[in-house]
GROMACS .gro file of C-alpha atoms in nm:
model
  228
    1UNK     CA    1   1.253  -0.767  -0.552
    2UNK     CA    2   1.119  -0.395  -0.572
    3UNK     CA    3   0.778  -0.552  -0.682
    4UNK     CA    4   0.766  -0.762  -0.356
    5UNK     CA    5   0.905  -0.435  -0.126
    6UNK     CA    6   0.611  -0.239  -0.280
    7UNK     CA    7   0.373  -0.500  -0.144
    8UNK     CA    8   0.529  -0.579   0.150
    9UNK     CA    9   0.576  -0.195   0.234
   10UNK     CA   10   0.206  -0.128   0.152
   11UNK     CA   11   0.073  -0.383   0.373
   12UNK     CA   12   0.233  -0.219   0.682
   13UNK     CA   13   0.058   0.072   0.599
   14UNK     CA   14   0.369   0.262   0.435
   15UNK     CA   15   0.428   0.401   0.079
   16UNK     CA   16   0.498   0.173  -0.184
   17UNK     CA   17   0.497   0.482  -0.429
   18UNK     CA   18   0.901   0.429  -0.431
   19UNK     CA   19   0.947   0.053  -0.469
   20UNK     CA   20   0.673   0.013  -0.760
   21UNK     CA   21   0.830   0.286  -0.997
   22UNK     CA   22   1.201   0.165  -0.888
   23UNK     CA   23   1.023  -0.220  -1.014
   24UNK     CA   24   0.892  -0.058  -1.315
   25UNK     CA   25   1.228   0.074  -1.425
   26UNK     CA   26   1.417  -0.216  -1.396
   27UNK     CA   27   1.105  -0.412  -1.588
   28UNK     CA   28   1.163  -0.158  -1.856
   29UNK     CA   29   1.558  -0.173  -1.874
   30UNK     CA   30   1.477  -0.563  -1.876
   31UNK     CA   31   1.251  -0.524  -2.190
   32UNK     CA   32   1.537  -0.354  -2.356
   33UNK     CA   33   1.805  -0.655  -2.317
   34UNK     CA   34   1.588  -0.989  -2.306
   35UNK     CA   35   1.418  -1.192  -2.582
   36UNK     CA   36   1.160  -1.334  -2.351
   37UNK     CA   37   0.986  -1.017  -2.302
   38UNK     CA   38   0.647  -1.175  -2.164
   39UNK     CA   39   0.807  -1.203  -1.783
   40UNK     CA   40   0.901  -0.826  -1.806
   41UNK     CA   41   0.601  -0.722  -1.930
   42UNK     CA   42   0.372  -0.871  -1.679
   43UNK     CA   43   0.624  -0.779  -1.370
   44UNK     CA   44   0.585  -0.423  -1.533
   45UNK     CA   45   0.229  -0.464  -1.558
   46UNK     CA   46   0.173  -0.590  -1.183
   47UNK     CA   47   0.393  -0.315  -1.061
   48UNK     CA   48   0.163  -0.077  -1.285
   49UNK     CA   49  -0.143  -0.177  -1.146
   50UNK     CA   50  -0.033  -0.211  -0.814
   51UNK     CA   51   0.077   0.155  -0.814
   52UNK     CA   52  -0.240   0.255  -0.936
   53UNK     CA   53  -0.422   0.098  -0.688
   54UNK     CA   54  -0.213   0.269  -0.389
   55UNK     CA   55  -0.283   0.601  -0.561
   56UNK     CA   56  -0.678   0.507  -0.613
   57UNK     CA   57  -0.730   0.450  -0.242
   58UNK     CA   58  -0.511   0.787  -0.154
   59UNK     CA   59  -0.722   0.960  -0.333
   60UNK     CA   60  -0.426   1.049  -0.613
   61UNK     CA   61  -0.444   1.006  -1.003
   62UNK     CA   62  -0.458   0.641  -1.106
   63UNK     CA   63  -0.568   0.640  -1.462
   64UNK     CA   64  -0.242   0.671  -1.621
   65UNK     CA   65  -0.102   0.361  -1.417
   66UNK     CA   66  -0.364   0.173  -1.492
   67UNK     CA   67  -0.382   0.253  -1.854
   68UNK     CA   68  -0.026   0.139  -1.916
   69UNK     CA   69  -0.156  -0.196  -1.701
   70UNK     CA   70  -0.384  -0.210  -1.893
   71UNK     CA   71  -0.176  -0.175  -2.209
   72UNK     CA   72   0.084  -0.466  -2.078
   73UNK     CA   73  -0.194  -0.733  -2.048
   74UNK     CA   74  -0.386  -0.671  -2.323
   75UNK     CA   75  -0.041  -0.724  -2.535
   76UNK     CA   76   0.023  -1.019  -2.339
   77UNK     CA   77  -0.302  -1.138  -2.404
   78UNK     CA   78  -0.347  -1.126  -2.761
   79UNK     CA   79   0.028  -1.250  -2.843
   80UNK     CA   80  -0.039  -1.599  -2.605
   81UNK     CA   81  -0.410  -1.616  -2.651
   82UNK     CA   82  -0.390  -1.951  -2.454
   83UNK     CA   83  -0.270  -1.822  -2.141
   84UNK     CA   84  -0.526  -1.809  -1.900
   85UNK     CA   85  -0.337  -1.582  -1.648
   86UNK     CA   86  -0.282  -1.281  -1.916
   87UNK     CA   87  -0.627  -1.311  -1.943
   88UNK     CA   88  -0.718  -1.288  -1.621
   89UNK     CA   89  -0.477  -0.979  -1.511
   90UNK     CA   90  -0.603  -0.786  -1.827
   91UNK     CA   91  -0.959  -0.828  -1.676
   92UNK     CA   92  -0.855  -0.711  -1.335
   93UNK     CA   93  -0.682  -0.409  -1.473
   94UNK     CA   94  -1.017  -0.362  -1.667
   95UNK     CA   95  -1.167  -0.441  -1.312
   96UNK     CA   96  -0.926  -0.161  -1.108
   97UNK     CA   97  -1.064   0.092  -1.384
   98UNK     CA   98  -1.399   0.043  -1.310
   99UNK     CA   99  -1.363   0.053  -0.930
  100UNK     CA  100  -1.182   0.407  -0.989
  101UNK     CA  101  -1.445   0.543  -1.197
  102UNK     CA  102  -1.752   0.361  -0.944
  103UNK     CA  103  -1.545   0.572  -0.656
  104UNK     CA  104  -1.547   0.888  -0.815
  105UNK     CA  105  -1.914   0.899  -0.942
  106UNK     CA  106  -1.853   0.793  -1.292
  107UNK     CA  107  -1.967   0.503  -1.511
  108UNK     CA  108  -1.834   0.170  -1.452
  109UNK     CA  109  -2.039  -0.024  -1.678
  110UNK     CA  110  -1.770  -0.052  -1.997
  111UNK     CA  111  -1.514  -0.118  -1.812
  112UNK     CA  112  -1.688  -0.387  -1.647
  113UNK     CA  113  -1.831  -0.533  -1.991
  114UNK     CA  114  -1.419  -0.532  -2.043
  115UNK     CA  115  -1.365  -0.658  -1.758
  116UNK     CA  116  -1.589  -0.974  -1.786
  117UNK     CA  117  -1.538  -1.048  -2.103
  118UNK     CA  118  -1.132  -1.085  -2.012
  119UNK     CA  119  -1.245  -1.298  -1.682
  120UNK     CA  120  -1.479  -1.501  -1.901
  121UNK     CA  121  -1.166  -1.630  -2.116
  122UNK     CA  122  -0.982  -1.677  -1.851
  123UNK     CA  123  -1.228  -1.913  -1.678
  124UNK     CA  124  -1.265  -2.103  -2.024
  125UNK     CA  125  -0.879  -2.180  -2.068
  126UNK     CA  126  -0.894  -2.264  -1.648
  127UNK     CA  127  -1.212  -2.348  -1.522
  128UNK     CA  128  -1.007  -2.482  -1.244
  129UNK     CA  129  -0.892  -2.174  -1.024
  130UNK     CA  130  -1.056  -1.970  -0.792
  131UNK     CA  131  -0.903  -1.640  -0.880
  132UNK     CA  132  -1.107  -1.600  -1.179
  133UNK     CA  133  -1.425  -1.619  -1.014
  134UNK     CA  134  -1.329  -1.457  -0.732
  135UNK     CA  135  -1.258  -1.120  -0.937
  136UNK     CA  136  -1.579  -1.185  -1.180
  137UNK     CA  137  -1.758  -1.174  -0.808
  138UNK     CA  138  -1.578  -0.835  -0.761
  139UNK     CA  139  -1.708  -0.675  -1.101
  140UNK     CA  140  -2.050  -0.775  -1.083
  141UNK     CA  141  -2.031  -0.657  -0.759
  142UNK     CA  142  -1.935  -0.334  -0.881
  143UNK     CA  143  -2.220  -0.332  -1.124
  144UNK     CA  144  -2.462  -0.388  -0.803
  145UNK     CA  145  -2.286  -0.097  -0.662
  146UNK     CA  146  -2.320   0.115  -0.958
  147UNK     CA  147  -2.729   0.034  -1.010
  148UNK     CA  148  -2.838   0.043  -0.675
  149UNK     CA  149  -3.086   0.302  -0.799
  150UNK     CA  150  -3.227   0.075  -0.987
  151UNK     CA  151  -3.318  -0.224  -0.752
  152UNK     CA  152  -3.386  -0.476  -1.024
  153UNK     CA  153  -3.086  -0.455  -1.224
  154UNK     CA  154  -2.882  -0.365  -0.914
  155UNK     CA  155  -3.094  -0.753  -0.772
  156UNK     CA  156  -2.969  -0.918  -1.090
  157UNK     CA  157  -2.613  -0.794  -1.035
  158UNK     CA  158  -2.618  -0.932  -0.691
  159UNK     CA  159  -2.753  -1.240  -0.731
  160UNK     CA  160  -2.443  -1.287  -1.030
  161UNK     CA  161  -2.176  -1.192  -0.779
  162UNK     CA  162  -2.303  -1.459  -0.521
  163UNK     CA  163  -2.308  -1.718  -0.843
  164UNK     CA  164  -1.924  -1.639  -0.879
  165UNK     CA  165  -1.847  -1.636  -0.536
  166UNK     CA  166  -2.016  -1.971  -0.479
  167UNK     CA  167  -1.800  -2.118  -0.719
  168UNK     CA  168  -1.473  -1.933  -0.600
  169UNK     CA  169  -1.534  -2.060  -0.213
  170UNK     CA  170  -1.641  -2.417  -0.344
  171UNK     CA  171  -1.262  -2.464  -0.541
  172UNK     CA  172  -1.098  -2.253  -0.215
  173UNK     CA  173  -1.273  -2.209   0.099
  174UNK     CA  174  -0.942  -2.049   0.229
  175UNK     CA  175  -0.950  -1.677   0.089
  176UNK     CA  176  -1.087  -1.438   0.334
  177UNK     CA  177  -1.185  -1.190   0.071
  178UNK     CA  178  -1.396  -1.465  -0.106
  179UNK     CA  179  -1.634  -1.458   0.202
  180UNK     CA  180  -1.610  -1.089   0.245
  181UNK     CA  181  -1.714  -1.041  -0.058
  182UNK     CA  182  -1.971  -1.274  -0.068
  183UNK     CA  183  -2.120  -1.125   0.221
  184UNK     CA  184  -2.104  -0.787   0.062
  185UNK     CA  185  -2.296  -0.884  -0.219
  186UNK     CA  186  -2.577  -1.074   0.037
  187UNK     CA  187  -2.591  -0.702   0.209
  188UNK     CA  188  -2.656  -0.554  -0.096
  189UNK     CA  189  -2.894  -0.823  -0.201
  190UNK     CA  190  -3.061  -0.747   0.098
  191UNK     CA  191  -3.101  -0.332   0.018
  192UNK     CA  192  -3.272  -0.463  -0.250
  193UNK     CA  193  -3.537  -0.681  -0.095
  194UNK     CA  194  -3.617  -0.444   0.139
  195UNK     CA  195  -4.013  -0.454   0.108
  196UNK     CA  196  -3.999  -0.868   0.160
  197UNK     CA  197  -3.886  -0.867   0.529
  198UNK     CA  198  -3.815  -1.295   0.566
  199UNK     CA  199  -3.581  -1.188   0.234
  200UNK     CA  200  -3.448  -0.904   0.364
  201UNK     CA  201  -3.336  -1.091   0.674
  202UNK     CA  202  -3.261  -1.427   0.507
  203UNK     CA  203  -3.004  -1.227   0.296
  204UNK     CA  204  -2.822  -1.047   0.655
  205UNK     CA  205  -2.822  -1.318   0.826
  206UNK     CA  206  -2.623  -1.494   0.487
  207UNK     CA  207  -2.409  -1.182   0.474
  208UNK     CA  208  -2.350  -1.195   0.869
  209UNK     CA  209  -2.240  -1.541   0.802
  210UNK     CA  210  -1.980  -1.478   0.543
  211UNK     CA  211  -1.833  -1.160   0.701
  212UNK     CA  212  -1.786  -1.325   1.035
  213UNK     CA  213  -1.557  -1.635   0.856
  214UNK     CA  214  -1.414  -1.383   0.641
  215UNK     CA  215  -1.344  -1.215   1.011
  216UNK     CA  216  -1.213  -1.572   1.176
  217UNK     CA  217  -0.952  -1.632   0.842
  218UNK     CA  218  -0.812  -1.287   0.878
  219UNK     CA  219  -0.871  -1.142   1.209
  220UNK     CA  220  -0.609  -0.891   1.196
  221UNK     CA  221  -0.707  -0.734   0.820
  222UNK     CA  222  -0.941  -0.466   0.892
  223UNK     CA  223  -1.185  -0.493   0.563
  224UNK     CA  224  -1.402  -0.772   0.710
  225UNK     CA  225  -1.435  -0.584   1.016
  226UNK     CA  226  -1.513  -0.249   0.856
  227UNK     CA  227  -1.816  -0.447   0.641
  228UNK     CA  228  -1.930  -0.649   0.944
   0.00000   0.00000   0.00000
């Protein structure tokens, strides 16, 4: 219940700060007393990473947060090596890090390698679901990000993001962050094209497309209309 009054309380703009360490408590008293520890320890983790992420965008300290995350699904992982969800919230914790770093003018790149290689599993035990491409989108997104000085390997990054997000929005069409994403990675495709004008504007008019049904799915979120 604290886990879902974090999110809840974040998304009206409020501080979550409260409900995520209350969560993490009681996943830690529940560690203590239960024999099925794996439920605990990925409540503990979510809370974990969600409180990092809250701190990361308020400008606060988020390693330690995510470490512990971090710490949580990798244990997860490697004791049910089969589970394709484990898998896939180790390489978004891996994924959080390397946004962190990317925001505060450090290196991304092992963090992404991590990050991939966790997504990668994931998408091999459930080739099925969305959410793992959808985040392997995100970190070679953040890879674009990160090379932008270099236009070729910051092109190559690109063009993998739209790969993954081609495949997310083909198994759900639904997610508005798929598209916003997707149109992201066309805008950045696009800073790197800029001395071919029909592929410059080929790839805004692609990222124009995706941000404005990103917009129509979730009119009142204000990320699509920030990147629009």
């Amino acid at each position: 219940a604290y886990l879902l009054w974090g999110y809840a309380t974040n998304e009206r703009g409020e501080d979550p700060e409260k409900a995520y360490r209350a969560a993490v408590r009681d996943y830690q008293e529940t560690l203590k007393l239960s024999r099925d520890r794996s439920r605990a320890r990925l409540g503990r983790g979510i809370a974990q990473l969600f409180l990092s992420g809250y701190r990361l965008v308020r400008g606060g300290d988020w390693k330690e947060e995510i470490a512990a995350a971090q710490a949580d699904f990798g244990a997860l992982a490697e004791a049910h090596p089969r589970e394709s969800r484990y898998w896939l919230w180790r390489g978004i914790a891996h994924m959080g890090s390397a946004l962190g770093l990317q925001s505060s003018n450090q290196d991304p790149e092992k963090e992404c390698g991590l990050a991939l290689t966790c997504i990668d599993k994931s998408i091999e035990l459930h080739p099925g679901s969305d959410s793992p491409w959808f985040f392997r989108g995100v970190t070679n997104g953040t890879l674009a990000l990160h090379r932008r000085g270099r236009l070729k390997e910051a092109r190559a990054a690109c063009l993998d993001a739209i790969r993954d997000l081609d495949k997310a929005v083909a198994i759900n069409a639904t997610r508005y962050a798929t598209w916003m994403w997707r149109g992201v990675a066309y805008a950045g495709l696009a800073f790197t094209t800029l001395a071919n004008l029909k592929q410059r504007d080929e790839n805004i008019s692609c990222a124009l497309r995706d941000l404005k049904r990103a917009v129509e799915l979730a009119p009142d979120r204000p990320d699509p209309w920030l990147w629009r």
